[in-house]
Short mmCIF file of C-alpha atoms in Angstrom, two decimals:
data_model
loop_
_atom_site.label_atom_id
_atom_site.label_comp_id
_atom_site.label_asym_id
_atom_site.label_seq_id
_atom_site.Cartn_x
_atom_site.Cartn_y
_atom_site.Cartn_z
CA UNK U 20 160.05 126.61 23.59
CA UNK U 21 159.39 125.94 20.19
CA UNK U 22 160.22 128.35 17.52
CA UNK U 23 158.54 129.63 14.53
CA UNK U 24 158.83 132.05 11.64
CA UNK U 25 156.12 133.21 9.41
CA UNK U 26 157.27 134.94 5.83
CA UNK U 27 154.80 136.79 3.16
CA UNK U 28 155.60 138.20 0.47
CA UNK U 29 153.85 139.58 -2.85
CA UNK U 30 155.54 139.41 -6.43
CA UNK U 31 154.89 142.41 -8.61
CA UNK U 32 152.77 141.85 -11.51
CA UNK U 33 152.42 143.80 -14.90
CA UNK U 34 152.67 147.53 -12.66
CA UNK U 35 150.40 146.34 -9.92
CA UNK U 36 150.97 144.38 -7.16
CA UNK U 37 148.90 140.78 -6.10
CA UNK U 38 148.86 141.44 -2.41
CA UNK U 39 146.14 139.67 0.12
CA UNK U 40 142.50 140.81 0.05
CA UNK U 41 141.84 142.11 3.43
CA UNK U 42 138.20 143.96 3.71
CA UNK U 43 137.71 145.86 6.62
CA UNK U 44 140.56 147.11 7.38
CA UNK U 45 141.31 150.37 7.85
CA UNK U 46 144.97 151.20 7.66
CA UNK U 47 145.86 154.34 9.49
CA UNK U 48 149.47 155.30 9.38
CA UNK U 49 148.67 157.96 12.45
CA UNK U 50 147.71 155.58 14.91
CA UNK U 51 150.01 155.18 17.61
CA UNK U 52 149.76 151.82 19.06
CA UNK U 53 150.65 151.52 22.56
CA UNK U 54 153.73 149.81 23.38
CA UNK U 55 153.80 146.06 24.54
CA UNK U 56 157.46 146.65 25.14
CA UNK U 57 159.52 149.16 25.68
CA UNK U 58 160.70 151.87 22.39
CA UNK U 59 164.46 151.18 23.94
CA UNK U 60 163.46 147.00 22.78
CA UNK U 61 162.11 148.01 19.06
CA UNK U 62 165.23 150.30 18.56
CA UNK U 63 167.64 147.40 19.55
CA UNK U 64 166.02 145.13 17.54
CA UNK U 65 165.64 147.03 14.80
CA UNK U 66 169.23 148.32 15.26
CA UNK U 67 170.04 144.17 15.37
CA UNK U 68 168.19 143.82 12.10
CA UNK U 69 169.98 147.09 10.33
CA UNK U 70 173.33 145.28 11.65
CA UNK U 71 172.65 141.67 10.32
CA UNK U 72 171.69 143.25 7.01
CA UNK U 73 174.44 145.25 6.57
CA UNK U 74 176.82 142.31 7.49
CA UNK U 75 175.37 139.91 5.15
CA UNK U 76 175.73 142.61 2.63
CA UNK U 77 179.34 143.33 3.11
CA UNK U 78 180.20 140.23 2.93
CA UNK U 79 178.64 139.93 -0.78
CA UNK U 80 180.35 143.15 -1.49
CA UNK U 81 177.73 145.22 -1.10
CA UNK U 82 177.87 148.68 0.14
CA UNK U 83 176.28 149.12 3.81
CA UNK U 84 172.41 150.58 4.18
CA UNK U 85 172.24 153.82 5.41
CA UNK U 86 169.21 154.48 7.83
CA UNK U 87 166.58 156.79 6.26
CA UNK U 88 163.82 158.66 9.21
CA UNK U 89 160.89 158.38 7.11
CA UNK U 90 161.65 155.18 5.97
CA UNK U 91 161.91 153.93 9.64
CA UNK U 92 158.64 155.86 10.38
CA UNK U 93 156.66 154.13 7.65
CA UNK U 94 158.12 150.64 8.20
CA UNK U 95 157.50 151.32 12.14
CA UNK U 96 153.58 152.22 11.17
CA UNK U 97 153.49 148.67 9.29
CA UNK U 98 154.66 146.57 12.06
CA UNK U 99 152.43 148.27 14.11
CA UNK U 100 149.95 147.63 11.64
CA UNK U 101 150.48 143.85 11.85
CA UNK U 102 150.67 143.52 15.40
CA UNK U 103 147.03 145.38 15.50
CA UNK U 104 145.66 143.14 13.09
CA UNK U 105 147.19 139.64 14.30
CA UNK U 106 144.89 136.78 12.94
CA UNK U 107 143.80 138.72 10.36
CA UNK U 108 145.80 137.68 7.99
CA UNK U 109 146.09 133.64 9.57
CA UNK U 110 148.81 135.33 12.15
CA UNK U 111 151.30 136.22 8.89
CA UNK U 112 153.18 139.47 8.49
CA UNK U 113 151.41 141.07 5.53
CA UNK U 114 152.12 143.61 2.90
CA UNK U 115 148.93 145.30 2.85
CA UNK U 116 149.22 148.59 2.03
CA UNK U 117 152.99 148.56 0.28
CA UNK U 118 151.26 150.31 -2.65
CA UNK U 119 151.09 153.32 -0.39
CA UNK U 120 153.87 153.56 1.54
CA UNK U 121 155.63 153.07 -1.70
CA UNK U 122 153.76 156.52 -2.96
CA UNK U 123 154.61 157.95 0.28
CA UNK U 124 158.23 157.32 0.14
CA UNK U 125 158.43 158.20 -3.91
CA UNK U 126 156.27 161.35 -3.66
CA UNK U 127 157.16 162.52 0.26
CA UNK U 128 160.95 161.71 0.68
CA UNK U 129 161.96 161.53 -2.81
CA UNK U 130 162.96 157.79 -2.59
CA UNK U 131 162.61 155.40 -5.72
CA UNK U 132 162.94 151.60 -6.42
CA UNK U 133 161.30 150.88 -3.11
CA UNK U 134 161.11 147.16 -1.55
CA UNK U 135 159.89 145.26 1.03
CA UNK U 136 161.19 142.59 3.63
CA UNK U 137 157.97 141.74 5.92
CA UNK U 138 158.45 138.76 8.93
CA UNK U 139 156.79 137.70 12.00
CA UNK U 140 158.46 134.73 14.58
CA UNK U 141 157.64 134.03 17.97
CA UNK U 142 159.58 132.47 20.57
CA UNK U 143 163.03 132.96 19.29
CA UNK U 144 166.07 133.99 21.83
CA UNK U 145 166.95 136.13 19.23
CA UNK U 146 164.74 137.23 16.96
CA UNK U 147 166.46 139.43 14.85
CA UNK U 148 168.75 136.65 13.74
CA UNK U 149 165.98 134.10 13.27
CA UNK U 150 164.21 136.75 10.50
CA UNK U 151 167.29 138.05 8.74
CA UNK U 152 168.49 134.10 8.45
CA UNK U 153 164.80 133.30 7.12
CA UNK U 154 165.15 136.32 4.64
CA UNK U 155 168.39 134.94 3.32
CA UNK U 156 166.74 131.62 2.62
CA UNK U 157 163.95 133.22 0.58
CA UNK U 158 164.80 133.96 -2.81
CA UNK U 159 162.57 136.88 -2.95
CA UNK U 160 163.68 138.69 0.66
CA UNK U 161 167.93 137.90 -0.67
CA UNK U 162 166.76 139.36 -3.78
CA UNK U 163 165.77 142.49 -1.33
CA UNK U 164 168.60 142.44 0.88
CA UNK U 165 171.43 141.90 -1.86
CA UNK U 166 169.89 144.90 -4.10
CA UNK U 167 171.31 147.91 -5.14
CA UNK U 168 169.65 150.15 -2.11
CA UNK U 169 171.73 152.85 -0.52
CA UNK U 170 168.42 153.59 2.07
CA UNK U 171 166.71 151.02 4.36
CA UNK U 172 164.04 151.80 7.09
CA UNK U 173 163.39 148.98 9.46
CA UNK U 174 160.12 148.48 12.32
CA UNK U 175 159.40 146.05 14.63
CA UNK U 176 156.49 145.84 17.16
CA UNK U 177 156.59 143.47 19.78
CA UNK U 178 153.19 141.55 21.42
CA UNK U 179 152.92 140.85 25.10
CA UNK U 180 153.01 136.84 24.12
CA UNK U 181 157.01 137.92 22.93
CA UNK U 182 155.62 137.66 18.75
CA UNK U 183 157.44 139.47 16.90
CA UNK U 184 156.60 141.44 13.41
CA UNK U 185 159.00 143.03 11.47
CA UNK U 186 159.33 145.75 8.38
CA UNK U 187 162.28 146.49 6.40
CA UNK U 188 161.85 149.06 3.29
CA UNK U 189 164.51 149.89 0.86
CA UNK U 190 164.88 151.99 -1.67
CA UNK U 191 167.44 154.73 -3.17
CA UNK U 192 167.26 158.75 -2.76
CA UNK U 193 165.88 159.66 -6.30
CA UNK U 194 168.38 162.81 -7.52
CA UNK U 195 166.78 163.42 -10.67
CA UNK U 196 163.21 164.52 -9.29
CA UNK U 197 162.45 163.81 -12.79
CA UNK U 198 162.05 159.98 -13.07
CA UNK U 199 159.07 158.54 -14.75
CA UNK U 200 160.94 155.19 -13.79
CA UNK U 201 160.26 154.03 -10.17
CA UNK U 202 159.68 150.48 -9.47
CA UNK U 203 157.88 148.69 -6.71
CA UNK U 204 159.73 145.15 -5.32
CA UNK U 205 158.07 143.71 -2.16
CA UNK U 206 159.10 140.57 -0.98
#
């Protein structure tokens, strides 16, 4: 079966963020989408995912990821976002809406510098080791996954045809509820 990976990623630009034009789309972060696998599938791959990344990053010397709840939830609602609207966006993963879930994390959970990993592959035995390999080849996704993040929230949703689309935030518990400073870094 042949294999293939799809990246996207947006650079940030002068405080905003050039991210792909999509009208018509409605992006509701309630919307439960109904499972084309089973929960017990996302959580191992996203629990394959949190593993690979925290390897990788141990072996730079980096200090492991801890999992963050609402950063799971939001990065759950995104993957679920792209599997809903697959071919949307020429069958990419897609950061559309990072500016919010950025505001959501920063102003909800108290979490700054946030960043985003997005991937979609299809076809691969493994698929959490075919994204987290393509992330590490990126410049921009490394950049993300060598940073200086103590929090990490990771989705994945999971189409009948086996596709796969995949969300990992970072970011860093703010303690000074006082910083004028947060950043945005999707990649």
């Amino acid at each position: 079966m042949k294999k293939h990976i799809r990246l996207w990623f947006a650079l940030p630009a002068l405080g905003g963020l050039l991210a792909p034009c999509a009208p018509g789309l409605e992006y509701k972060n309630n919307t439960v989408l109904p499972a084309a696998t089973s929960s017990a599938v996302h959580g191992r791959l996203a629990g394959n995912i949190h593993a690979q990344v925290n390897a990788y990053r141990q072996s730079l010397g980096k200090p492991a990821l801890q999992r963050h709840a609402g950063l799971d939830r939001l990065a759950q609602q995104h993957a679920e976002f792209m599997l809903r609207n697959r071919g949307k966006f020429g069958d990419k993963s897609t950061h559309y809406g990072f500016e919010e879930r950025t505001l959501m994390a920063q102003r909800g959970m108290g979490i700054s510098d946030v960043g985003e990993n997005v991937g979609t592959c299809r076809g691969a035995a493994r698929p959490a080791d075919m994204l987290v390999e393509a992330w590490k080849k990126s410049k921009g996704h490394q950049m993300n996954l060598k940073g200086g993040w103590t929090q990490t929230g990771i989705g994945v949703a999971v189409d009948n045809d086996g596709a796969v689309f995949a969300t990992q935030l970072f970011g860093n518990v703010d303690h000074s509820h006082l910083s004028l400073t947060n950043r945005m870094r999707s990649f």
